[in-house]
XYZ file of C-alpha atoms in Angstrom:
357
model
C 15.704 74.453 -110.042
C 17.311 71.051 -109.605
C 19.694 71.178 -106.659
C 21.204 67.705 -107.022
C 21.564 65.043 -104.300
C 24.479 66.722 -102.562
C 22.514 69.909 -102.057
C 19.608 68.302 -100.243
C 19.762 68.410 -96.433
C 19.929 64.994 -94.780
C 16.451 63.525 -94.270
C 14.750 65.729 -96.884
C 13.093 64.054 -99.837
C 11.031 60.972 -100.507
C 13.827 58.445 -99.962
C 16.144 59.701 -97.178
C 17.686 56.249 -96.717
C 18.908 56.321 -100.318
C 20.585 59.646 -99.697
C 23.015 58.137 -97.149
C 21.273 59.593 -94.102
C 21.730 57.561 -90.916
C 18.665 56.924 -88.796
C 18.668 58.560 -85.372
C 19.121 56.053 -82.535
C 15.954 55.059 -80.735
C 15.574 55.330 -76.975
C 16.143 51.553 -76.713
C 19.501 51.671 -78.496
C 22.648 51.913 -76.383
C 24.677 55.037 -76.901
C 28.378 54.695 -76.159
C 30.073 57.660 -74.516
C 33.721 58.123 -73.674
C 34.326 57.561 -69.947
C 34.169 60.549 -67.648
C 37.551 60.590 -65.928
C 38.116 61.600 -62.304
C 41.530 62.023 -60.706
C 42.393 63.608 -57.381
C 45.080 65.607 -59.195
C 42.553 67.032 -61.649
C 40.265 70.049 -61.374
C 36.497 70.406 -61.425
C 37.017 73.158 -63.996
C 38.254 70.501 -66.422
C 36.108 68.706 -68.954
C 36.276 65.164 -67.532
C 38.577 63.753 -70.190
C 41.784 61.829 -69.644
C 43.694 64.988 -70.565
C 41.644 67.235 -68.236
C 40.002 65.029 -65.574
C 37.580 66.223 -62.946
C 38.820 66.246 -59.376
C 35.677 64.923 -57.634
C 33.188 62.180 -58.226
C 30.429 64.667 -57.406
C 31.388 66.843 -60.376
C 31.461 63.780 -62.642
C 27.985 62.712 -61.543
C 26.658 66.198 -62.239
C 27.987 65.897 -65.792
C 27.007 62.268 -66.381
C 24.178 61.184 -68.634
C 22.263 57.883 -68.732
C 24.531 55.035 -69.807
C 27.790 56.807 -68.945
C 30.834 55.328 -67.236
C 32.774 57.275 -64.622
C 36.395 56.128 -64.364
C 38.075 56.883 -61.021
C 41.854 56.944 -60.832
C 43.508 55.272 -57.851
C 43.416 57.467 -54.770
C 41.311 58.665 -51.838
C 37.989 60.454 -52.399
C 37.006 62.269 -49.211
C 35.005 65.147 -47.761
C 38.220 67.129 -47.423
C 38.866 66.621 -51.129
C 35.450 68.029 -52.054
C 33.087 65.053 -52.019
C 29.642 65.567 -50.488
C 28.185 62.002 -50.534
C 24.554 61.084 -50.459
C 24.977 61.036 -54.231
C 22.357 59.844 -56.693
C 23.213 58.955 -60.264
C 21.557 58.978 -63.695
C 20.137 55.673 -64.971
C 22.457 52.907 -66.177
C 25.559 54.507 -64.725
C 28.790 52.596 -64.128
C 31.363 53.842 -61.621
C 34.658 52.017 -62.056
C 37.771 52.362 -59.939
C 41.313 51.156 -60.465
C 41.132 48.289 -57.929
C 39.293 47.811 -54.641
C 42.683 48.046 -52.927
C 43.679 51.366 -54.470
C 40.462 53.355 -55.051
C 38.930 54.444 -51.729
C 35.719 56.385 -51.124
C 35.737 57.636 -47.514
C 32.441 58.428 -45.838
C 31.235 61.284 -43.656
C 31.754 59.638 -40.258
C 28.277 58.212 -39.788
C 26.329 61.464 -40.133
C 23.378 59.662 -41.720
C 24.154 60.281 -45.373
C 24.533 57.129 -47.491
C 27.422 56.901 -49.886
C 24.965 56.522 -52.775
C 21.197 56.633 -53.034
C 20.282 54.309 -55.889
C 17.151 55.364 -57.752
C 17.639 53.386 -60.968
C 20.392 51.133 -62.258
C 23.906 51.510 -60.866
C 27.019 49.385 -61.375
C 30.058 49.714 -59.118
C 33.362 48.024 -59.930
C 36.829 47.929 -58.316
C 36.143 50.275 -55.384
C 36.275 50.476 -51.625
C 33.556 52.297 -49.650
C 34.802 53.050 -46.150
C 33.159 54.640 -43.109
C 29.580 55.291 -44.216
C 26.487 54.929 -42.077
C 24.922 53.151 -45.068
C 27.179 52.535 -48.036
C 24.453 51.943 -50.642
C 20.729 52.544 -50.275
C 18.305 51.660 -53.064
C 15.019 53.523 -52.775
C 13.371 53.003 -56.188
C 12.918 50.110 -58.631
C 16.010 49.260 -60.628
C 19.189 47.217 -60.403
C 22.342 47.428 -58.335
C 25.461 45.509 -59.299
C 28.717 45.255 -57.320
C 31.873 43.556 -58.570
C 35.186 43.690 -56.693
C 33.732 46.172 -54.233
C 34.826 46.286 -50.598
C 32.443 47.854 -48.093
C 34.243 48.310 -44.766
C 33.632 50.115 -41.468
C 29.990 50.748 -42.357
C 26.972 50.354 -40.080
C 24.934 49.049 -43.028
C 26.430 47.754 -46.256
C 23.607 47.453 -48.812
C 20.001 48.449 -48.007
C 17.096 47.969 -50.436
C 13.934 49.722 -49.254
C 10.329 48.605 -49.694
C 9.854 51.342 -52.302
C 12.293 49.453 -54.572
C 9.720 46.899 -55.678
C 11.173 44.350 -58.092
C 14.764 45.508 -57.577
C 17.568 43.153 -58.621
C 20.824 43.204 -56.653
C 23.929 41.319 -57.798
C 27.092 41.135 -55.693
C 30.146 39.139 -56.727
C 33.784 38.910 -55.761
C 33.284 41.496 -53.026
C 33.476 42.065 -49.276
C 30.512 43.631 -47.480
C 30.502 44.786 -43.872
C 27.257 45.888 -42.240
C 25.221 43.203 -43.992
C 22.783 43.163 -46.903
C 19.205 44.164 -46.064
C 16.484 43.712 -48.716
C 12.842 44.512 -47.976
C 11.190 44.963 -51.357
C 8.339 42.927 -52.897
C 9.346 40.753 -55.870
C 12.994 41.695 -55.392
C 15.894 39.362 -56.189
C 19.323 39.090 -54.588
C 22.310 37.203 -55.996
C 25.553 36.891 -54.024
C 28.542 34.987 -55.383
C 32.130 34.576 -54.145
C 31.612 37.266 -51.514
C 32.262 37.680 -47.781
C 29.368 39.312 -45.918
C 29.612 40.409 -42.276
C 26.613 41.426 -40.215
C 26.459 44.359 -37.822
C 24.930 45.088 -34.442
C 21.626 45.899 -36.146
C 21.476 43.649 -39.216
C 22.008 40.014 -40.086
C 24.639 39.195 -42.654
C 21.704 38.790 -45.070
C 18.221 39.957 -44.108
C 15.788 39.238 -46.942
C 12.130 39.704 -47.768
C 11.393 39.451 -51.465
C 11.019 36.844 -54.188
C 14.362 35.085 -54.558
C 17.796 35.061 -52.936
C 20.671 32.923 -54.287
C 23.969 32.743 -52.393
C 26.855 30.674 -53.723
C 30.549 30.248 -52.997
C 30.363 32.793 -50.181
C 31.059 33.224 -46.466
C 28.500 34.829 -44.161
C 29.403 35.938 -40.629
C 26.581 37.251 -38.408
C 28.974 39.090 -36.107
C 27.183 40.782 -33.204
C 23.711 40.087 -34.590
C 21.844 36.806 -34.065
C 21.357 35.642 -37.651
C 23.503 34.628 -40.598
C 20.477 34.682 -42.915
C 17.086 35.983 -41.816
C 14.537 34.846 -44.415
C 11.223 36.616 -43.930
C 9.791 35.877 -47.388
C 11.001 34.359 -50.631
C 12.948 31.378 -51.930
C 16.457 30.904 -50.532
C 19.173 28.902 -52.265
C 22.495 28.311 -50.508
C 25.275 26.439 -52.290
C 28.963 25.985 -51.502
C 28.582 28.541 -48.738
C 29.704 28.833 -45.123
C 27.741 30.545 -42.341
C 29.821 31.000 -39.229
C 28.783 32.405 -35.831
C 25.671 33.993 -34.423
C 22.871 32.455 -32.420
C 21.114 31.143 -35.538
C 22.745 30.300 -38.852
C 19.522 30.549 -40.887
C 16.256 31.861 -39.443
C 13.442 31.009 -41.860
C 10.137 32.579 -40.879
C 8.452 32.265 -44.282
C 9.339 31.005 -47.735
C 11.443 28.057 -48.819
C 15.092 27.054 -48.465
C 17.299 24.765 -50.511
C 20.817 24.004 -49.252
C 23.603 22.215 -51.138
C 27.249 21.785 -50.060
C 26.763 24.334 -47.296
C 28.237 24.408 -43.793
C 26.556 26.146 -40.876
C 28.922 26.289 -37.925
C 29.733 27.872 -34.589
C 26.099 28.743 -33.792
C 25.038 29.133 -30.185
C 21.436 27.926 -30.372
C 20.110 26.619 -33.716
C 21.826 26.076 -37.048
C 18.631 26.381 -39.093
C 15.346 27.428 -37.530
C 12.533 26.274 -39.829
C 9.316 28.059 -38.776
C 7.141 27.644 -41.869
C 7.248 26.919 -45.579
C 9.450 24.305 -47.266
C 12.952 23.001 -46.537
C 15.184 20.896 -48.802
C 18.517 19.765 -47.368
C 18.803 17.082 -50.026
C 16.397 14.624 -51.611
C 16.179 10.922 -52.326
C 18.007 11.408 -55.621
C 20.153 14.510 -54.999
C 22.648 14.689 -52.152
C 22.539 17.768 -49.960
C 26.091 17.343 -48.625
C 25.499 19.931 -45.900
C 27.069 20.076 -42.448
C 25.910 21.537 -39.138
C 28.557 22.054 -36.448
C 27.630 23.900 -33.237
C 30.081 25.636 -30.938
C 30.061 22.757 -28.456
C 27.690 24.170 -25.848
C 25.803 20.868 -25.609
C 22.319 22.394 -25.859
C 22.280 23.572 -29.484
C 20.356 21.940 -32.328
C 21.437 21.787 -35.946
C 17.849 21.899 -37.165
C 14.641 23.019 -35.476
C 11.430 21.965 -37.298
C 8.569 24.090 -35.986
C 4.818 23.895 -36.482
C 3.246 24.983 -39.762
C 6.008 23.489 -41.896
C 5.936 21.132 -44.830
C 7.744 17.796 -44.336
C 11.471 18.482 -44.518
C 14.021 16.273 -46.278
C 17.777 15.828 -45.854
C 20.362 13.627 -47.531
C 24.069 13.186 -46.868
C 23.808 15.964 -44.301
C 25.733 15.688 -41.041
C 25.190 17.062 -37.554
C 28.346 17.530 -35.482
C 30.077 15.017 -37.720
C 27.321 12.367 -37.653
C 25.261 11.642 -40.771
C 21.891 10.040 -39.915
C 20.937 6.799 -41.608
C 17.995 6.745 -44.014
C 14.882 7.042 -41.866
C 11.733 9.031 -41.175
C 11.612 10.815 -37.835
C 8.074 11.779 -36.819
C 6.930 13.693 -33.778
C 3.407 12.714 -32.790
C 2.033 14.291 -29.624
C 5.514 14.659 -28.190
C 8.450 16.494 -29.696
C 11.531 14.577 -30.757
C 14.700 16.175 -29.455
C 18.208 15.021 -30.309
C 20.649 17.621 -28.952
C 23.407 18.346 -31.403
C 21.199 17.176 -34.270
C 17.514 18.150 -34.503
C 14.383 19.186 -32.654
C 11.035 18.278 -34.258
C 7.798 19.705 -32.873
C 4.594 17.621 -32.482
C 2.958 16.646 -35.760
C 6.041 17.306 -37.895
C 8.457 14.914 -39.573
C 11.911 14.883 -41.105
C 12.995 12.371 -43.729
C 16.658 11.397 -44.071
C 18.081 9.810 -47.220
C 21.481 8.408 -48.091
C 22.459 9.052 -51.705
C 25.313 7.207 -53.394
C 27.775 9.619 -54.958
C 30.478 8.957 -57.538
């Protein structure tokens, strides 16, 4: 018996596309879900909608699926209010607050639990994380993105473990206390328009990976010795200030490129160059960097150690003095110019002057 087109179930027949049946989304297609809403005035017996929000972030994470967004209303999210912390999240999750000044996540008073353990891809926006031992700890490959996120009163701000091989971390328009620590092969770190403060145990930025780009930011070592500790990878600093500490940049391995960057108020060495490559400006591209020590009289802006490639600098000043174009070579004796540079035997430093518009 002929049933007619309207009687056939969707997808049955030789030509399902002609019957108006929509294809099921593939695993690679984004699925848009309504935000899961959390409000301190809600209840965890709700359904996570704007009309019946959950009370806790923990309940929202339990209900979230890959690709979801959790929307937090302004307010304080605390242990007393039902949070448990040490949370993990499904892949591709976004947690969005009202603003970083009005949406506060308060930690468990340094009991060892991180605010979040990141095991995939997590985006945080418009939040403050306050009082955690470690605010964010990435332990598996994936991506972590922070925008308008304040991390305050934390022993460690962002930690990326060695197990997070190839992780990508992006931080912009944020404030991070406790530093950023990345120790993951092939990882990448991008920091833009952000203030980063170190802690007693971590540099402002401690990096071992493939690439770290820092632009338009301020780094303050605080009680630790280093503004940036580069143990492996390629470092790019542009339009950035590093203030305080014993060393501004401590480069053990890798390469560094600095443009329009000021390293100031260091007690010993502005940039310690142990091995690899260093570009403070070239013959055709001005570096426009500045090194300014804290006036102790024994500090050096730049220390060129053994095992390094020839370093270059252009339009870069040391305590207000910009060297003329020249090549400074240390033969069997080091060349020491307090306030400017120290070059170990066998190494050289080439200065250029580049005309700028």
